[in-house]
Short mmCIF file of C-alpha atoms in Angstrom, two decimals:
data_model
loop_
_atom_site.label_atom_id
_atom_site.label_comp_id
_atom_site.label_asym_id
_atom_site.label_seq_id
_atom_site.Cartn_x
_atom_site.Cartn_y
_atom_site.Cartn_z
CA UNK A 20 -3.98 0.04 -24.32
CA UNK A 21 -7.13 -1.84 -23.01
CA UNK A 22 -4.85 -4.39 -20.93
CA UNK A 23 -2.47 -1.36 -19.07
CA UNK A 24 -5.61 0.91 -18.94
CA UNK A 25 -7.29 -2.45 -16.91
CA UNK A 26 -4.43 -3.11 -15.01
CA UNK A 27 -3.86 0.85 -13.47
CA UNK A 28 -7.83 0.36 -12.31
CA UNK A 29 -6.82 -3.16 -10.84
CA UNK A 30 -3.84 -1.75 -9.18
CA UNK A 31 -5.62 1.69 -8.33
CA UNK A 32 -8.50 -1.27 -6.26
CA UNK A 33 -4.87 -2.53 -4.69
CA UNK A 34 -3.91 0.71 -3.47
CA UNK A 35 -6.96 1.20 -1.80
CA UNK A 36 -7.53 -1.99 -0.34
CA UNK A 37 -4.05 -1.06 1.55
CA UNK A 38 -5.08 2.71 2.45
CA UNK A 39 -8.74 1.80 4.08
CA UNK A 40 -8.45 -2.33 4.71
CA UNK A 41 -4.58 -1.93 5.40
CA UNK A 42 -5.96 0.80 8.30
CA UNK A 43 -8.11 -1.96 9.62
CA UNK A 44 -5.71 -4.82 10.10
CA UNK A 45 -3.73 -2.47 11.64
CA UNK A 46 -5.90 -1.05 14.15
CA UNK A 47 -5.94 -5.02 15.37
CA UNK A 48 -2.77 -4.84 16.04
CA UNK A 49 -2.96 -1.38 18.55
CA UNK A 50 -6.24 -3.32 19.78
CA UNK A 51 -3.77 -6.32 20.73
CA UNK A 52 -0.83 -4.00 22.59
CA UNK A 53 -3.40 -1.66 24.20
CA UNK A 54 -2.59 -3.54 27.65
CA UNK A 55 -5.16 -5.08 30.41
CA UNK A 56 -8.82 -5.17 30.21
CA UNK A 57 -8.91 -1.24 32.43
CA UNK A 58 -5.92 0.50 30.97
CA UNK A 59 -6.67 -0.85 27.47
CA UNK A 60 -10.49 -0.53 27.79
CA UNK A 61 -10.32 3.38 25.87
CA UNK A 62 -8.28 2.41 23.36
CA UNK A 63 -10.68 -0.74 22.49
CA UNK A 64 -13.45 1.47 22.41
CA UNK A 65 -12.45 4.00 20.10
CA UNK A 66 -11.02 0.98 17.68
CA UNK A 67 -14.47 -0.75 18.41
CA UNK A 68 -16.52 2.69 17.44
CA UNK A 69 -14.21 3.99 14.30
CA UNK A 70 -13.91 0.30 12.72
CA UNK A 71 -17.78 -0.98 13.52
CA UNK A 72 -19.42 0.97 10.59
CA UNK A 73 -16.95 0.79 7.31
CA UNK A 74 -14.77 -2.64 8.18
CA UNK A 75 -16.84 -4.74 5.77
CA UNK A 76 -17.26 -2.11 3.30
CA UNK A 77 -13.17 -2.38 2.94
CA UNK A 78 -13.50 -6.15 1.97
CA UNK A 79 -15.34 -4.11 -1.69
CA UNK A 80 -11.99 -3.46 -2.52
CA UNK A 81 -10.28 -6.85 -2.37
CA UNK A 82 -13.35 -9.00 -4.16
CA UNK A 83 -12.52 -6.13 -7.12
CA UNK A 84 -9.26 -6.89 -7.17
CA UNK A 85 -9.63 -10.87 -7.44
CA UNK A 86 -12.33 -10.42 -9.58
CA UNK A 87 -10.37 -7.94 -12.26
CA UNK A 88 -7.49 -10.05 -12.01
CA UNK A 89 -9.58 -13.32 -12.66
CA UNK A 90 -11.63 -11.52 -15.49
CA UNK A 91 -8.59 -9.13 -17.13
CA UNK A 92 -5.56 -11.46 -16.82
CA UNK A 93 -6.45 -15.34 -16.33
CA UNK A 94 -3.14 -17.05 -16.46
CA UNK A 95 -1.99 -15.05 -13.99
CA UNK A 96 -5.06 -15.43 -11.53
CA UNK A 97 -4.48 -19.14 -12.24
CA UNK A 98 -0.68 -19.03 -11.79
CA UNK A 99 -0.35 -17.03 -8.74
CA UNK A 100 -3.99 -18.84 -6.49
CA UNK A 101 -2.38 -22.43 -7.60
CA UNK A 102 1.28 -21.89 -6.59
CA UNK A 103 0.18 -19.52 -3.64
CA UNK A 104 -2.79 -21.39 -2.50
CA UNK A 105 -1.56 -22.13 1.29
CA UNK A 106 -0.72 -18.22 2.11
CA UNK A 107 -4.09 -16.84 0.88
CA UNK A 108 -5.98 -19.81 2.44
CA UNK A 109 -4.33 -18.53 5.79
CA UNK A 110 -5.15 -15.18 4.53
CA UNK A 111 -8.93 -15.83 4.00
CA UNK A 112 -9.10 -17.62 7.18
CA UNK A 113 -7.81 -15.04 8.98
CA UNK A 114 -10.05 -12.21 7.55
CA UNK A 115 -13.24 -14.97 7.99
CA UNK A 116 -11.86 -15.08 11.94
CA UNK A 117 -11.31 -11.79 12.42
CA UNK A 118 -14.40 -10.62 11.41
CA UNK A 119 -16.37 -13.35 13.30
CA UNK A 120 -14.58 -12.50 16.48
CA UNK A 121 -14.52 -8.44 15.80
CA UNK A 122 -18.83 -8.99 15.93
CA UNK A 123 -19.16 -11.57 18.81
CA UNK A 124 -16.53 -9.49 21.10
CA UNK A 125 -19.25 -7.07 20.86
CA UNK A 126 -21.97 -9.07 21.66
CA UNK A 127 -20.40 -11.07 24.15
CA UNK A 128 -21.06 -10.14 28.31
CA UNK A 129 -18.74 -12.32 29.78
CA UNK A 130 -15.10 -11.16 30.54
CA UNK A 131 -13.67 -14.68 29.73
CA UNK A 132 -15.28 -14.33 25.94
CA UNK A 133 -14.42 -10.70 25.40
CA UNK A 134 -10.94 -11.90 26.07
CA UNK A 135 -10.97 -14.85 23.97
CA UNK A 136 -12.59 -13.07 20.47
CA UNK A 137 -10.61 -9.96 21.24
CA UNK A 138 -7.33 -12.23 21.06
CA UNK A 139 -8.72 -13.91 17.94
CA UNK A 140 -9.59 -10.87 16.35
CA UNK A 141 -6.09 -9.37 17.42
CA UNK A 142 -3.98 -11.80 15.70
CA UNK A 143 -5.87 -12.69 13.04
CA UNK A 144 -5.40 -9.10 11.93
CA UNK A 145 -1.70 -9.40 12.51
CA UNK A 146 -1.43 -12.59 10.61
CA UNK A 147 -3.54 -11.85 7.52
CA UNK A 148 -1.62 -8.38 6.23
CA UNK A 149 1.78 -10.50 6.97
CA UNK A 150 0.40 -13.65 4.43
CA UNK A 151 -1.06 -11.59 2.15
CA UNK A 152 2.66 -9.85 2.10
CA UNK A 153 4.29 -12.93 1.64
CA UNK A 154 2.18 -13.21 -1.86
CA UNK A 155 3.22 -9.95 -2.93
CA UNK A 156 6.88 -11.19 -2.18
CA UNK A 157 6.73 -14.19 -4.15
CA UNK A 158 5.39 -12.50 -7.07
CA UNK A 159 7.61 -9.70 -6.92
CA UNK A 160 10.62 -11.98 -6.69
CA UNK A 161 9.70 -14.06 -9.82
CA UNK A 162 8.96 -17.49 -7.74
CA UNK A 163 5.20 -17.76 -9.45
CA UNK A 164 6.13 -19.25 -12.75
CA UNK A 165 3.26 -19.29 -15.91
CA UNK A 166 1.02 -22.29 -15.05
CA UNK A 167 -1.20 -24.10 -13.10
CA UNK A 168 0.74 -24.86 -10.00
CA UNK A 169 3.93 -24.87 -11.60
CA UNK A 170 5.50 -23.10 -8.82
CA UNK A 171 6.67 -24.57 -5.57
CA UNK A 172 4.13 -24.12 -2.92
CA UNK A 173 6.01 -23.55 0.18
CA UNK A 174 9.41 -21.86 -1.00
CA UNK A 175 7.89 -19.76 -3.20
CA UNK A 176 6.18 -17.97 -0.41
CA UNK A 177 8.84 -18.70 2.43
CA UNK A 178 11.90 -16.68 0.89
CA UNK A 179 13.52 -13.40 2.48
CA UNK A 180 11.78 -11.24 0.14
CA UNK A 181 8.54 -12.78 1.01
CA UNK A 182 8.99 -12.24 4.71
CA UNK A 183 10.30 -9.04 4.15
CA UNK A 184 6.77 -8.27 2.48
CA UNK A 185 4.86 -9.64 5.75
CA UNK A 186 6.62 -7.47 8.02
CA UNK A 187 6.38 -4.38 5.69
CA UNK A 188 2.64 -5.17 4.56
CA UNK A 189 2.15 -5.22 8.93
CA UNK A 190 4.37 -2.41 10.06
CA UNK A 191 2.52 -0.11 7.45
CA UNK A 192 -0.97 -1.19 8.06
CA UNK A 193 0.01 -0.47 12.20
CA UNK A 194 1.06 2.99 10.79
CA UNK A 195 -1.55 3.88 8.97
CA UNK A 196 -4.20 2.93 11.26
CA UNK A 197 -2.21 5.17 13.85
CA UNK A 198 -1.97 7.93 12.34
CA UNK A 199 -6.11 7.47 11.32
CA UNK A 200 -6.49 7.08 15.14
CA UNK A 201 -4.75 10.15 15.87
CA UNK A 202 -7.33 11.96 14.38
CA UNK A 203 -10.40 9.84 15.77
CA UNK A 204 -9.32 10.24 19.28
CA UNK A 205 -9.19 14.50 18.14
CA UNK A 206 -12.56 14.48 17.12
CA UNK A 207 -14.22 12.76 20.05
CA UNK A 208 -12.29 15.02 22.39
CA UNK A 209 -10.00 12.79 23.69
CA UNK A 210 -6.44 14.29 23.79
CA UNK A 211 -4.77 11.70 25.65
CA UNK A 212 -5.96 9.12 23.45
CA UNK A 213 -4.70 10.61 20.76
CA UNK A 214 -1.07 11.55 22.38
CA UNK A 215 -1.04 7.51 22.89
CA UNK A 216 -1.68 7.29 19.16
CA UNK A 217 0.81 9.60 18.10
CA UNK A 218 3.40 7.95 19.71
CA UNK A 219 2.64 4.76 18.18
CA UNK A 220 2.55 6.55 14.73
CA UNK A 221 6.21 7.77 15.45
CA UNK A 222 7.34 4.18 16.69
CA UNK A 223 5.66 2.25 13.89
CA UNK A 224 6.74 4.72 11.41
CA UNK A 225 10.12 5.17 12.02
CA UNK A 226 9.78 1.32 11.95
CA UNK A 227 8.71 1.15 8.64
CA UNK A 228 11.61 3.12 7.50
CA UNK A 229 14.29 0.89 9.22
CA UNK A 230 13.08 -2.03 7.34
CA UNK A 231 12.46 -0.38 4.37
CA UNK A 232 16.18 0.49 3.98
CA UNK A 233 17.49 -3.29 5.52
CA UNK A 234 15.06 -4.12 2.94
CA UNK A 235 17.12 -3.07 0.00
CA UNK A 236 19.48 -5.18 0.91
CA UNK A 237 17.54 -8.17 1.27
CA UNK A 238 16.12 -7.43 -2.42
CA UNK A 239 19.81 -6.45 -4.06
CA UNK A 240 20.25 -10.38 -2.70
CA UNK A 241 17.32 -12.02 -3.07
CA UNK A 242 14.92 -10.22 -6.19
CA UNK A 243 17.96 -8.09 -8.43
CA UNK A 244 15.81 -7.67 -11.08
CA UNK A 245 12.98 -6.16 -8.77
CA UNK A 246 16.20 -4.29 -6.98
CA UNK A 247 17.39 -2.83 -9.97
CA UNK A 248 13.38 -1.37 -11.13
CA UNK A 249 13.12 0.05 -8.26
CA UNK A 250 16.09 2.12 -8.26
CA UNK A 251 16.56 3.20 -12.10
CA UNK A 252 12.69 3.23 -13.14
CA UNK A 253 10.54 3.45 -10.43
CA UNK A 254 13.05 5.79 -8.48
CA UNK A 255 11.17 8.43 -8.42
CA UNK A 256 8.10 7.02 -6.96
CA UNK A 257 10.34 5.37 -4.18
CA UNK A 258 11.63 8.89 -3.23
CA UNK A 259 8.30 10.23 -2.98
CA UNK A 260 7.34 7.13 -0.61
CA UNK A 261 10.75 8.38 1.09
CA UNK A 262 9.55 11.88 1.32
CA UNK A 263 5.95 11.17 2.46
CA UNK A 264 6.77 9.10 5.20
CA UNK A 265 9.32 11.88 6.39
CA UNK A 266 6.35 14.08 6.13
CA UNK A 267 4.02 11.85 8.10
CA UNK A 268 6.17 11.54 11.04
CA UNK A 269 6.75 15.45 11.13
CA UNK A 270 3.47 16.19 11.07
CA UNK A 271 2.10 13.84 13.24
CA UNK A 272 4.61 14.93 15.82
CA UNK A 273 3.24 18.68 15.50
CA UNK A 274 -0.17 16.73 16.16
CA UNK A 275 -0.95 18.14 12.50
CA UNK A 276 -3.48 14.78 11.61
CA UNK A 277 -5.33 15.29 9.27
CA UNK A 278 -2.43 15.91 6.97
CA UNK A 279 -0.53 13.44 8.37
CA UNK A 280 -3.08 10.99 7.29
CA UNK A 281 -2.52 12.20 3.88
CA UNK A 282 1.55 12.06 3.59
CA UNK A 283 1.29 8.46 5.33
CA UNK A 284 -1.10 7.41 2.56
CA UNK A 285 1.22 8.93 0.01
CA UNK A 286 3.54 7.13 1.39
CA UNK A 287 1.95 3.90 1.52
CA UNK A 288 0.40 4.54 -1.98
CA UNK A 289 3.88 5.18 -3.45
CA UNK A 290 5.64 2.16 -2.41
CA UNK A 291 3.06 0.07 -4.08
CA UNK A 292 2.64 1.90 -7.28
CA UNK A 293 6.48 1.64 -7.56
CA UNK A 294 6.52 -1.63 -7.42
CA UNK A 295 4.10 -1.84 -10.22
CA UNK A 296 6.48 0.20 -12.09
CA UNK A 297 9.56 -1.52 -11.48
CA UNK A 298 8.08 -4.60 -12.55
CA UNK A 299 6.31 -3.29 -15.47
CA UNK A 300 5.71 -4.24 -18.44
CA UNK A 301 5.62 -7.96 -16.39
CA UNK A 302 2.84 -9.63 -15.12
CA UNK A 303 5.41 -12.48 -13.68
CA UNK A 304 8.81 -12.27 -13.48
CA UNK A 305 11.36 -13.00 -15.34
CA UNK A 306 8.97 -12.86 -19.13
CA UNK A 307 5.44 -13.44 -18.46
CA UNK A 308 3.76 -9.33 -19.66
CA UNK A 309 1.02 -7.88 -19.82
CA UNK A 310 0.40 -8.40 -22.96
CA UNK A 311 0.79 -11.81 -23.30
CA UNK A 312 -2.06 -12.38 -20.54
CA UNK A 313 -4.41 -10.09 -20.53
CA UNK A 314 -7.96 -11.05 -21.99
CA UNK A 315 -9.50 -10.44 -25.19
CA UNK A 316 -10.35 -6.82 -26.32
CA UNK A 317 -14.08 -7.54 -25.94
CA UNK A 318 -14.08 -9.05 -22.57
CA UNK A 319 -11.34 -6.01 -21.15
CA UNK A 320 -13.95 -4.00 -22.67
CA UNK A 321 -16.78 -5.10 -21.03
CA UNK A 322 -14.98 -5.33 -17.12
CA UNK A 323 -14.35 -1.65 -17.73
CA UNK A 324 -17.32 -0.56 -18.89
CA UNK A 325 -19.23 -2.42 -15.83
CA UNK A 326 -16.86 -1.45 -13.66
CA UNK A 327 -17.62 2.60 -15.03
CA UNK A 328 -21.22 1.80 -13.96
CA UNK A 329 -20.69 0.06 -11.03
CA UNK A 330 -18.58 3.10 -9.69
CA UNK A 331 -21.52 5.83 -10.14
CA UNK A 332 -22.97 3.52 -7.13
CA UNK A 333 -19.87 2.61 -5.14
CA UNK A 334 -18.37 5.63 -4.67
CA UNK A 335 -20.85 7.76 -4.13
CA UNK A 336 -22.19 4.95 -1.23
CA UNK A 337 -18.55 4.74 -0.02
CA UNK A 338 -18.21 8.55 0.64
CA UNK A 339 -21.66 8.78 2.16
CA UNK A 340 -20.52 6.25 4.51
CA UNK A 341 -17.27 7.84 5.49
CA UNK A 342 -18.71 11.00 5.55
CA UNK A 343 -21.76 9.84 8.37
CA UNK A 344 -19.64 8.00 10.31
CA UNK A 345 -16.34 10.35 10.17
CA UNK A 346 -17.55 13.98 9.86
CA UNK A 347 -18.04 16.23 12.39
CA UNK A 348 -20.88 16.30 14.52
CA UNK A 349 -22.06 18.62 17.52
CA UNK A 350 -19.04 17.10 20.07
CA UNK A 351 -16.15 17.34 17.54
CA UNK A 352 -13.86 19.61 17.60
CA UNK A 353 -11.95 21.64 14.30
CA UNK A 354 -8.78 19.72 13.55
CA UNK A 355 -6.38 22.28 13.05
CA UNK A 356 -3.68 21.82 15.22
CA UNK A 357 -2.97 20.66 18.29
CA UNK A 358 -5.73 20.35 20.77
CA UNK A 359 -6.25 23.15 23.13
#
């Protein structure tokens, strides 16, 4: 009971490292297409202005899911950072860049340097969602075995069903921080901006959903057993992924944003939760569970009980900060519809 009960507030962390980081990497990515130095200069800004007070705050959700995994389930911290040491390396390194480049493009005067750390900061937030997708591939297709480095480190994370997780884990981040856009350009009066947003939503959505369903045939091939969860047991929660990206894409093409943002994080939300239940009761596939791995009683005790406390002060600090830098103030305008 303690071990699933410390695993749904693990993968709960997961979920919304994707929602609010996932939105990040992916505004990197609309920050890299936006076009020349003039034309893309609006589009920069409004990245530059929604990202600059809550993209290190996201990072909070990442350190607690290391730290839960390292503290709730050992053998599988150990297992999955020795085999799958060179894609989160990249991964780090690409967060560590992107950050560094995402403050001194700000700083910098020079047209030659804004250029040079916007690029950086660009790809490295292309690059970091797509290796941190490849892990979730290799797990999910059983090539992390029990042990310390008793995988292979370079097949186990260059597969199909790896790859197919970097180009998912990017094309939903590009969504999500679309559709988040869409209603950031809204409430600083900008109308055009956000018609340039919604069509990206559309584009990167629709996306999503063509390689979602080549996807299942990648996975029938490559992961069965991960195939054959996710359509008997965690059906249902794939369906609902299904039905909220349908509804995102509607939505957003009425220009209704704010709940598009909700029924694209449904969406999002869904298709990792059913992956947690197709896999379930398995830590690593094909026989490594739960069970077997998690941590004494005492010491699953104790990370939940700190983690209760420590939530009466993140939360509450994490809403205050999303609500000062994302309510409504004296220039925005009631998101109700479209923009008149």
């Amino acid at each position: 009971m303690l071990a699933d009960a410390t695993l749904a507030v693990m993968w709960t962390g997961l979920t919304c490292y994707a929602l609010f980081g996932g939105a990040d990497f992916g505004a990197g990515l609309w920050d890299l297409l936006a076009g020349n130095a003039r034309r893309g200069a609006p589009q920069r800004h409004l990245i530059e202005h929604t990202l600059g007070p809550v993209w290190e705050a996201n990072h909070v959700w990442l350190i607690f899911v290391v730290v839960l995994l390292w503290g709730g389930f050992s053998p599988v911290f150990a297992a999955v950072l020795s085999t799958l040491y060179l894609p989160l390396t990249l991964a780090a390194l690409g967060i560590i860049a992107r950050g560094a480049a995402f403050a001194f493009r700000k700083a910098s005067s020079g047209t030659a340097l804004r250029r040079l750390f916007g690029a950086c900061f660009a790809v490295s937030s292309v690059v970091t969602p797509f290796f941190l997708g490849t892990v979730a591939g290799a797990v999910a297709s059983g090539r992390v075995p029990p042990g310390l480095a008793a995988g292979d480190t370079v097949t186990s994370w260059i597969n199909p069903t790896s790859a197919l997780g970097g180009v998912l884990a990017v094309l939903a981040c590009a969504h999500l921080a679309a559709v988040y856009l869409c209603a950031d350009s809204v409430r600083e009066g900008d109308d055009a901006l956000a018609d340039a947003f919604r069509r990206r939503a559309l584009v990167s959505g629709a996306a999503c959903g063509v390689v979602a369903l080549a996807g299942a045939a990648v996975l029938h091939a490559d992961a069965p057993r991960l195939f054959d969860g996710l359509t008997h047991r965690a059906l249902p929660l794939v369906l609902l992924s299904a039905a909220g990206g349908i509804a995102g894409l509607v939505l957003a093409g009425r220009r209704r944003y704010v709940p598009a943002r909700l029924a694209a994080a449904l969406a999002v939300a869904a298709v990792l939760w059913s992956w947690g239940a197709a896999q379930y009761p398995l830590m690593l596939v094909p026989d490594t569970t739960v069970q077997e791995t998690a941590s004494q009683s005492t010491v699953l005790t104790a990370c939940l009980a700190s983690l209760g406390v420590g939530a009466v002060l993140l939360i509450p600090s994490l809403w205050w900060l999303y609500h000062l830098f994302q309510g409504r103030d004296g220039r925005s305008r009631t998101e109700s519809g479209p923009a008149s």
